[in-house]
XYZ file of C-alpha atoms in Angstrom:
668
model
C -137.974 100.857 29.579
C -136.805 103.344 32.213
C -133.665 105.498 31.865
C -131.109 106.357 34.538
C -128.170 108.733 34.029
C -125.688 107.587 36.658
C -122.416 109.172 37.722
C -119.501 107.297 39.303
C -117.492 109.638 41.537
C -114.592 109.182 43.929
C -111.292 110.424 45.270
C -108.440 109.387 42.980
C -107.389 105.701 43.312
C -110.524 104.635 45.191
C -111.268 102.158 42.385
C -113.915 104.093 40.473
C -112.870 103.026 36.968
C -112.377 99.432 38.117
C -115.937 99.454 39.466
C -117.164 100.757 36.106
C -115.436 97.833 34.375
C -116.998 95.346 36.806
C -120.484 96.811 36.252
C -120.097 96.574 32.479
C -118.883 92.986 32.732
C -121.699 91.977 35.053
C -124.224 93.590 32.670
C -122.746 91.647 29.744
C -121.431 94.667 27.847
C -117.795 93.496 27.884
C -116.431 89.959 27.920
C -113.264 90.726 29.843
C -112.655 93.177 32.664
C -110.062 95.802 31.814
C -107.345 96.896 34.205
C -106.287 100.436 35.031
C -102.712 99.207 35.496
C -102.770 97.455 32.116
C -104.351 100.490 30.448
C -107.171 98.592 28.735
C -110.282 99.925 30.461
C -113.452 100.761 28.549
C -113.902 104.360 29.706
C -110.273 105.546 29.896
C -109.872 105.906 26.140
C -107.250 108.653 26.044
C -103.668 107.429 25.651
C -102.656 109.708 28.506
C -105.298 108.163 30.781
C -103.957 104.703 30.041
C -100.366 105.790 30.669
C -101.040 107.553 33.977
C -103.756 105.237 35.256
C -106.127 108.109 36.075
C -109.358 109.344 34.515
C -108.982 112.796 32.945
C -112.073 113.167 30.748
C -115.591 112.038 31.564
C -116.805 109.088 29.473
C -120.290 107.704 28.815
C -121.185 104.035 28.398
C -124.623 102.419 28.417
C -125.920 99.071 29.684
C -129.204 97.461 30.703
C -130.205 96.258 34.170
C -133.420 94.321 33.547
C -135.936 97.049 32.638
C -133.602 99.960 33.389
C -131.188 101.392 30.798
C -128.247 103.000 32.572
C -126.118 105.703 30.969
C -123.044 105.475 33.181
C -120.655 108.429 33.309
C -117.163 107.772 34.645
C -115.621 110.977 35.999
C -112.094 112.013 37.049
C -111.110 111.564 40.672
C -108.083 113.836 40.799
C -108.929 117.318 42.166
C -107.061 118.992 39.281
C -109.854 117.811 36.976
C -112.775 118.834 39.154
C -114.129 120.921 36.248
C -114.946 117.678 34.407
C -116.922 116.485 37.428
C -118.731 119.819 37.712
C -120.133 119.588 34.205
C -121.356 116.030 34.732
C -123.200 116.713 37.999
C -125.786 118.872 36.287
C -126.995 115.985 34.079
C -127.226 113.168 36.660
C -130.293 111.399 38.042
C -128.236 109.540 40.649
C -124.675 108.792 41.703
C -122.436 106.148 43.219
C -119.729 107.591 45.467
C -116.805 105.176 45.767
C -114.772 105.065 48.999
C -111.707 102.903 49.652
C -112.054 100.440 52.540
C -108.334 100.936 53.202
C -107.829 104.719 52.901
C -111.375 105.576 53.968
C -112.868 109.038 53.512
C -110.384 111.283 51.686
C -110.343 115.015 50.874
C -111.996 114.722 47.460
C -114.630 112.391 48.914
C -115.753 115.154 51.262
C -115.829 117.783 48.490
C -117.913 115.518 46.257
C -120.397 114.478 48.931
C -120.984 118.074 50.022
C -121.814 118.978 46.433
C -124.033 115.936 45.864
C -125.973 116.835 49.009
C -126.291 120.488 48.018
C -127.691 119.511 44.614
C -129.934 116.848 46.195
C -128.608 114.118 43.884
C -129.634 110.651 45.190
C -126.383 108.870 46.056
C -125.334 105.331 46.949
C -121.978 104.767 48.663
C -119.824 101.813 47.596
C -116.919 100.992 49.925
C -114.443 99.298 47.601
C -111.301 97.171 48.142
C -112.569 95.013 51.008
C -110.183 92.315 49.718
C -107.124 94.522 50.367
C -104.959 94.230 53.464
C -105.943 96.939 55.934
C -109.588 97.025 54.850
C -111.965 98.186 57.604
C -115.722 98.005 58.081
C -116.818 99.756 61.290
C -114.224 102.544 61.076
C -115.033 103.388 57.462
C -118.783 103.251 58.081
C -118.347 105.599 61.030
C -116.148 107.943 58.965
C -118.726 108.038 56.149
C -121.377 109.058 58.660
C -119.291 111.566 60.617
C -116.893 113.087 58.100
C -119.418 113.224 55.256
C -122.176 114.367 57.635
C -124.499 111.921 55.936
C -127.421 109.814 57.146
C -126.195 106.367 56.081
C -127.939 103.017 55.977
C -125.672 99.938 55.852
C -127.089 97.545 53.272
C -125.385 94.505 54.787
C -122.199 93.331 56.462
C -118.754 92.406 55.169
C -116.772 89.372 56.297
C -113.203 88.092 55.843
C -111.969 91.622 55.188
C -108.428 91.943 53.891
C -108.477 88.570 52.103
C -109.437 87.336 48.639
C -112.377 85.589 50.315
C -113.898 88.869 51.516
C -117.560 89.065 50.621
C -120.690 91.099 51.319
C -123.826 89.736 52.989
C -126.852 91.866 51.980
C -129.504 92.698 54.544
C -130.925 95.681 56.408
C -129.783 95.787 60.015
C -131.386 97.440 63.058
C -129.602 100.724 62.367
C -131.667 101.165 59.181
C -134.841 101.519 61.227
C -133.206 104.021 63.575
C -132.012 106.240 60.699
C -135.227 106.085 58.677
C -137.552 106.569 61.658
C -135.886 109.933 62.317
C -136.977 111.053 58.839
C -140.465 109.504 58.641
C -143.128 110.229 61.282
C -145.377 107.396 60.072
C -142.512 104.951 60.263
C -141.633 106.244 63.723
C -145.211 105.612 64.874
C -145.118 102.100 63.477
C -141.721 101.616 65.151
C -143.133 102.609 68.532
C -146.059 100.234 68.002
C -143.639 97.480 66.910
C -145.448 97.146 63.588
C -142.717 97.754 61.002
C -142.598 95.117 58.292
C -139.613 94.599 56.000
C -141.616 95.879 53.021
C -142.620 99.023 54.901
C -139.005 99.634 55.913
C -137.715 99.094 52.378
C -140.372 101.396 50.918
C -139.235 104.130 53.308
C -135.629 103.493 52.261
C -136.521 103.870 48.572
C -138.450 107.077 49.213
C -135.796 108.755 51.369
C -132.947 107.662 49.076
C -134.661 109.216 46.060
C -135.076 112.410 48.052
C -131.301 112.330 48.777
C -132.032 112.304 52.530
C -130.287 108.985 53.233
C -127.400 107.201 51.549
C -127.356 103.385 51.394
C -123.842 101.982 51.915
C -122.553 98.826 50.210
C -119.223 97.098 50.771
C -117.416 95.080 48.129
C -114.538 94.683 45.721
C -114.472 95.724 42.080
C -111.607 93.268 41.529
C -113.284 90.127 42.899
C -116.878 91.202 42.251
C -117.885 90.918 45.910
C -120.893 93.107 46.715
C -121.359 94.259 43.118
C -124.593 92.307 42.579
C -126.077 93.957 45.676
C -124.954 97.373 44.399
C -126.599 96.686 41.032
C -129.847 95.847 42.826
C -129.555 99.157 44.654
C -128.942 101.100 41.437
C -131.988 99.508 39.831
C -134.355 99.772 42.805
C -133.293 102.792 44.858
C -132.310 105.477 42.367
C -134.936 107.493 40.462
C -135.501 107.169 36.720
C -134.814 110.070 34.386
C -137.727 112.437 34.009
C -138.790 114.878 31.314
C -141.644 115.331 28.855
C -140.650 114.181 25.329
C -143.494 116.306 23.932
C -142.460 119.446 25.796
C -140.253 122.318 24.599
C -136.730 121.234 23.660
C -134.298 121.822 26.523
C -130.886 120.291 27.131
C -127.388 120.932 28.468
C -124.010 120.263 26.827
C -121.608 118.761 29.366
C -118.741 117.773 27.096
C -117.330 118.769 23.696
C -114.760 116.785 21.749
C -113.390 116.732 18.226
C -114.222 113.955 15.769
C -111.768 112.269 13.349
C -112.255 115.024 10.774
C -111.849 117.795 13.347
C -115.585 118.402 13.636
C -117.128 119.335 16.976
C -119.146 116.650 18.762
C -121.334 117.761 21.684
C -122.423 115.441 24.515
C -125.811 116.625 25.743
C -128.444 115.580 28.275
C -132.008 116.240 27.168
C -134.329 117.386 29.953
C -137.404 118.090 27.850
C -138.698 117.679 24.301
C -137.344 115.642 21.405
C -134.473 116.703 19.153
C -134.255 115.296 15.616
C -131.685 115.380 12.852
C -132.065 118.414 10.585
C -133.750 120.344 13.422
C -132.569 123.905 13.935
C -131.845 124.627 17.586
C -130.837 127.728 19.523
C -127.861 127.251 21.815
C -125.268 129.137 23.790
C -124.450 130.477 27.220
C -127.176 132.566 28.814
C -126.909 135.660 30.915
C -129.927 136.806 32.869
C -131.240 140.181 31.747
C -133.211 142.472 33.998
C -135.654 145.322 33.743
C -132.991 147.701 34.999
C -131.338 148.236 31.649
C -129.055 145.186 31.360
C -128.813 144.442 27.647
C -128.629 140.683 28.171
C -126.975 138.645 25.429
C -127.709 136.811 22.223
C -127.524 133.118 21.432
C -126.817 131.494 18.111
C -128.618 128.874 16.070
C -127.436 125.731 14.316
C -128.752 122.676 12.524
C -128.331 119.142 13.886
C -126.694 117.015 11.184
C -126.368 113.735 13.093
C -127.309 112.170 16.437
C -125.939 109.171 18.342
C -127.476 107.691 21.483
C -125.811 105.277 23.884
C -126.815 101.616 23.924
C -125.129 98.414 25.152
C -121.669 99.823 25.688
C -121.427 101.954 22.562
C -123.127 104.819 20.754
C -125.393 104.150 17.787
C -126.800 106.519 15.190
C -130.390 107.632 15.695
C -132.842 109.986 14.052
C -133.796 111.550 17.362
C -133.062 111.898 21.057
C -135.892 112.357 23.561
C -136.117 113.796 27.068
C -134.112 111.860 29.658
C -131.458 110.560 27.273
C -127.826 111.472 26.653
C -126.691 111.880 23.064
C -123.796 112.954 20.873
C -124.732 115.775 18.497
C -123.059 116.892 15.280
C -123.476 120.107 13.311
C -123.208 122.793 16.007
C -119.900 124.350 14.985
C -119.855 127.084 17.645
C -121.023 124.904 20.544
C -119.129 125.100 23.845
C -119.189 123.059 26.997
C -121.897 124.331 29.351
C -124.135 125.708 26.592
C -127.897 125.389 26.913
C -129.874 123.813 24.051
C -133.320 125.213 23.295
C -135.109 126.523 26.375
C -132.454 127.377 29.006
C -132.799 125.723 32.406
C -132.195 127.555 35.654
C -128.461 127.571 36.249
C -126.986 126.323 39.507
C -123.840 128.347 38.888
C -120.480 126.769 39.553
C -120.525 123.800 41.939
C -116.772 124.012 42.559
C -114.312 126.864 42.734
C -112.729 128.243 39.549
C -109.003 127.735 38.990
C -106.852 129.815 41.322
C -103.481 129.337 39.607
C -101.917 130.586 36.381
C -98.804 129.839 34.356
C -97.171 130.880 31.083
C -96.919 128.279 28.309
C -93.419 128.437 26.827
C -93.040 126.927 23.314
C -90.060 124.640 22.878
C -87.432 124.932 20.173
C -89.077 124.701 16.769
C -92.632 124.890 18.118
C -94.843 127.092 15.950
C -96.587 129.722 18.072
C -99.647 129.876 15.833
C -100.075 126.093 16.012
C -99.713 126.319 19.803
C -102.380 129.000 19.945
C -104.787 126.877 17.886
C -104.142 123.797 20.041
C -104.690 125.637 23.333
C -107.835 127.261 21.942
C -109.159 123.804 21.094
C -108.433 122.577 24.638
C -110.218 125.640 26.036
C -113.267 124.794 23.900
C -113.514 121.482 25.735
C -112.870 123.009 29.155
C -114.242 126.545 29.691
C -112.374 126.819 33.000
C -109.076 126.635 31.103
C -108.977 130.373 30.599
C -106.435 131.656 28.073
C -104.829 135.104 28.121
C -102.781 136.316 25.175
C -100.036 138.901 25.520
C -99.648 140.054 21.930
C -96.851 142.475 22.778
C -94.622 139.803 24.369
C -96.085 136.919 22.333
C -96.979 134.913 25.454
C -99.952 132.721 26.366
C -101.189 132.374 29.953
C -103.341 129.421 31.027
C -105.295 128.994 34.275
C -104.940 125.798 36.308
C -106.204 123.849 39.297
C -102.854 122.245 40.090
C -99.506 120.866 39.003
C -100.894 117.571 37.675
C -103.156 119.458 35.286
C -100.076 121.273 33.988
C -98.392 117.937 33.272
C -101.502 116.674 31.485
C -101.727 119.768 29.280
C -98.061 119.373 28.410
C -98.507 115.694 27.508
C -101.721 116.363 25.561
C -100.035 119.040 23.457
C -97.182 116.622 22.713
C -99.293 113.523 22.003
C -102.246 115.020 20.123
C -100.689 118.058 18.454
C -96.964 117.254 18.286
C -96.079 120.436 20.199
C -93.239 120.657 22.708
C -93.867 123.106 25.565
C -92.685 123.896 29.063
C -94.195 126.132 31.738
C -93.051 128.950 33.942
C -93.578 128.893 37.681
C -97.225 128.698 38.727
C -98.618 131.839 40.370
C -101.930 132.446 42.169
C -104.817 134.187 40.389
C -106.000 137.208 42.358
C -109.025 139.437 41.745
C -109.707 143.138 42.198
C -112.776 144.576 43.874
C -113.922 148.230 43.710
C -113.466 150.041 47.011
C -116.135 152.656 46.264
C -118.014 154.237 43.375
C -116.363 156.131 40.551
C -117.589 157.813 37.388
C -115.998 159.238 34.242
C -117.266 160.704 30.984
C -115.770 161.758 27.654
C -117.720 163.889 25.191
C -117.704 163.673 21.434
C -115.038 165.990 19.891
C -114.184 167.648 23.228
C -111.114 167.793 25.511
C -108.843 165.721 23.310
C -111.306 162.897 22.710
C -110.236 161.486 19.296
C -113.309 159.269 19.003
C -116.677 160.231 17.535
C -118.518 159.053 20.622
C -119.790 160.247 23.978
C -119.555 157.704 26.798
C -120.158 158.123 30.517
C -119.735 155.175 32.866
C -120.113 154.668 36.614
C -118.630 151.712 38.490
C -120.194 150.524 41.752
C -119.221 147.603 44.004
C -121.452 144.513 43.872
C -121.886 141.571 46.250
C -119.331 138.774 45.982
C -120.412 136.213 43.402
C -122.949 138.484 41.714
C -120.863 138.938 38.561
C -120.738 141.974 36.290
C -124.021 143.782 35.580
C -124.321 146.376 32.828
C -127.121 148.914 33.153
C -128.405 152.014 31.407
C -129.364 155.412 32.781
C -129.858 156.702 29.244
C -132.655 155.992 26.791
C -132.062 152.819 24.785
C -133.344 154.570 21.660
C -131.007 157.561 21.972
C -128.475 155.940 19.639
C -128.213 152.732 17.555
C -128.391 149.528 19.615
C -125.111 148.289 18.089
C -123.266 151.131 19.834
C -124.737 150.191 23.227
C -123.754 146.582 22.614
C -120.211 147.626 21.651
C -119.869 149.519 24.932
C -121.197 146.625 27.031
C -119.063 143.966 25.348
C -115.934 146.119 25.557
C -116.631 146.995 29.198
C -116.878 143.325 30.140
C -113.643 142.623 28.277
C -111.882 145.584 29.893
C -112.817 144.358 33.385
C -110.626 141.334 32.722
C -107.724 143.548 33.828
C -108.230 146.071 36.595
C -105.871 148.739 37.916
C -103.365 146.097 39.065
C -103.942 143.763 36.108
C -106.367 141.339 37.801
C -109.939 140.521 36.817
C -112.730 142.602 38.362
C -115.411 139.912 38.795
C -118.154 141.641 40.813
C -119.352 145.149 40.032
C -122.115 147.130 38.358
C -121.275 149.290 35.336
C -123.876 151.934 34.538
C -123.892 153.972 31.332
C -124.686 157.554 32.339
C -123.980 159.469 29.105
C -124.112 158.584 25.432
C -123.901 160.325 22.098
C -122.790 159.797 18.524
C -122.284 161.519 15.196
C -125.026 160.482 12.759
C -124.202 158.996 9.385
C -122.933 161.738 7.094
C -121.577 162.000 3.573
C -120.178 164.644 1.258
C -122.334 165.798 -1.612
C -122.660 163.137 -4.310
C -120.247 160.876 -2.352
C -120.566 157.814 -0.133
C -120.445 157.341 3.619
C -117.618 159.278 5.305
C -116.188 157.513 8.403
C -114.318 160.634 9.436
C -117.636 162.411 10.012
C -119.794 159.519 11.293
C -119.590 157.315 14.391
C -118.833 153.612 13.991
C -118.516 150.727 16.404
C -114.755 151.345 16.395
C -115.257 154.679 18.170
C -117.241 153.111 21.020
C -114.934 150.108 21.333
C -111.908 152.379 21.401
C -113.237 154.911 23.914
C -114.833 152.518 26.418
C -111.549 151.239 27.986
C -110.361 154.810 28.613
C -113.610 155.841 30.317
C -114.014 152.633 32.319
C -110.452 152.525 33.661
C -110.736 156.176 34.694
C -113.970 155.340 36.532
C -112.175 152.419 38.204
C -109.287 154.690 39.159
C -111.685 157.098 40.863
C -113.500 154.241 42.602
C -110.269 152.583 43.674
C -109.728 148.840 43.753
C -108.284 146.407 46.267
C -106.486 143.210 45.283
C -107.828 140.024 46.893
C -105.833 136.783 46.889
C -107.372 133.277 46.805
C -107.557 131.537 50.180
C -107.977 127.811 50.773
C -109.732 126.232 53.710
C -107.439 123.531 55.111
C -107.824 120.618 57.486
C -104.708 118.926 58.848
C -104.757 115.769 60.925
C -101.366 115.031 62.465
C -99.802 113.379 65.543
C -100.164 115.681 68.535
C -96.447 115.530 69.333
C -95.606 117.036 65.897
C -97.600 120.200 66.561
C -94.531 122.086 67.832
C -92.771 121.575 64.493
C -95.889 122.165 62.393
C -97.148 125.480 63.819
C -94.064 127.621 62.952
C -94.220 126.410 59.351
C -97.907 127.268 59.162
C -97.091 130.754 60.464
C -94.362 131.217 57.856
C -96.795 130.156 55.102
C -99.362 132.678 56.443
C -101.747 129.877 57.366
C -104.139 130.763 60.175
C -105.467 127.836 62.270
C -108.954 128.711 63.499
C -109.967 125.542 65.357
C -107.925 122.840 67.031
C -109.236 119.505 68.279
C -107.424 116.615 69.921
C -108.489 113.037 69.222
C -106.461 110.440 71.082
C -102.881 110.778 69.818
C -103.891 113.015 66.895
C -104.844 116.652 66.585
C -106.993 118.264 63.894
C -106.262 121.807 62.753
C -108.691 123.731 60.550
C -108.137 127.178 59.130
C -107.201 129.161 56.042
C -104.033 129.413 53.967
C -103.177 131.464 50.844
C -103.484 129.403 47.656
C -99.939 130.455 46.787
C -98.587 128.342 49.669
C -100.781 125.228 49.447
C -98.346 123.306 47.241
C -95.438 124.030 49.585
C -97.535 122.919 52.565
C -98.338 119.654 50.776
C -94.631 119.050 50.167
C -93.486 119.844 53.706
C -96.234 118.097 55.680
C -94.876 114.510 55.415
C -91.473 115.542 56.773
C -92.999 117.524 59.617
C -95.367 114.731 60.705
C -93.278 111.555 60.157
C -95.426 110.817 57.118
C -98.573 110.537 59.248
C -100.084 113.951 58.486
C -103.155 114.287 56.247
C -104.048 117.514 54.454
C -107.365 118.530 52.931
C -107.429 121.793 51.040
C -110.139 123.474 48.972
C -110.657 127.017 47.732
C -112.860 128.944 50.127
C -112.810 132.698 49.455
C -110.780 135.709 48.372
C -109.238 137.880 51.080
C -107.528 141.290 50.836
C -103.862 140.870 49.983
C -101.235 142.018 52.464
C -100.868 145.775 52.179
C -97.067 145.729 52.081
C -96.953 143.512 48.973
C -99.845 144.186 46.590
C -99.598 141.550 43.822
C -99.351 143.018 40.322
C -100.240 141.184 37.129
C -98.561 142.123 33.869
C -101.057 143.628 31.445
C -101.722 142.038 28.073
C -103.923 144.759 26.563
C -103.132 148.169 25.055
C -102.952 149.639 28.592
C -105.747 152.211 28.871
C -104.202 153.320 32.190
C -101.673 155.257 30.074
C -103.735 157.375 27.681
C -100.866 158.353 25.391
C -99.531 154.803 25.145
C -103.033 153.405 24.610
C -103.889 155.750 21.749
C -100.504 155.198 20.122
C -100.826 151.407 20.302
C -104.415 151.544 19.063
C -103.366 153.679 16.086
C -100.584 151.221 15.244
C -102.950 148.259 15.476
C -105.536 149.907 13.207
C -102.825 150.945 10.773
C -101.440 147.407 10.568
């Protein structure tokens, strides 16, 4: 039996979860179709999902379509939970992108399709809600082709749109031949010679769909079931089966981590190669590419699999093994995190979507234990690596990164429902970054010029291309001192770069170690090891922030703020009211197009002002304006107001304060 790992993706409220319910019912997995409004759907298992009627966490459910076993993954549609979608995309064999026949192509639809195309994931499009008043066929089909820049093949026609009698009539029309002939020279030749049979046309459709070059489009209704049978045929016939050699080296990816009833970690993993069995020991963890230029790389850990569950007929069942191509739940890996590689690491695609660009402070309510809050937020961060936590130990505050205001509400409700913790939040602020302006170097020598540490460290900071990350390199011999001291310097340097000269992360630079030295292990006569005479890891961890921040100071840094690319469609006669507001919000329109009575503005706007733009747009455009916004790049902040971020470390920018605080911490 073949396997297919299928993702269901959509803009929020397009009917994605309802379609999942209909597919499960049609496949015989459930006897009754759940309702998002009633809160009894199969995949929205969280209480918060049922209350809000939106998908927050990805869920896996399995069913059979003749000789194909489908592992279906329902993903969130709201842009605040795009991180959940990102993790799922890397494990898919195919996808169904759901579009509303009423609202048409929406902002998140465009973001998702661009990513599916970039990753070459074979995708079917299902236009849902043809039974709703205002449903459209030609306009939506045209929008899918134009706004998603996709080669689409209608798989039939829809009739009686906007009524409960709306239904879908399967069949390839003349446009299918036009689209496919552009992508297939042999088919084009046969077309010219008028010798294209239906079988030849369908074979070309299968081939080009599996190559993600064309996207078959179905119309239907998840509520009435119209068009769903045709979609199921498409899933079974057009999308490729999962690959992978079950006898090859073990390789997999963890795309979700949750906690079991006893608090144990449960990892959801897709196996790409090999076979994993209970009681197997497996290496896992995040990987960082090392190089022959002195980068020390990183280490991964090892754990033993204590239990395995695979998905079958709507539920997960215990198994002794999981082979290539399948998705499984794994127990026993206590230090596992979302995004970790299992066994042989696969080539990483990097992030498909932008990281969070907002931050807020979590404020504990009256009677809320701060330590319990810290543990709860740490557990949430385990499940979502893009929820980055910062701890200010001096002020006893916790910062959390966000995609948007809805995510803040969900975190607040999750802390209340699952952990019994009452919290509020401070105002959301944008997350900036710092980039080195030039190169800078600093060095401190063992026992010289007021250096209180038994260590010699020299570091140089150089700018690096955007998106390249932090590289750590050596210009000294690796054997000139114990490896543990080199590792202490690298790890501390990476941690120190979390807060640059203005308090923001320094994400792209190269740190080169230019000097090193240590005091060898010494002892008094007839006595044990004397720390006051011998270097330890503490010396290198303590000195590194002082040297690195001084190198940064000499290099200089510039603060860059997050910028969103926006697209506004609004009535042309509202442009006079809209443009001054865009100017005030520092939005810069770069292109303007007029389409009938509407105009389309595209440009950039600081992330700090996106929420305000969303709030003001309806009033400025009589409720007819549409806004799409997605993170695009970081740009230098305005010189007159350089954003500062409050530090949460021991402040190595102030040597006296740093050494005093470090002494107090060690003493305590």
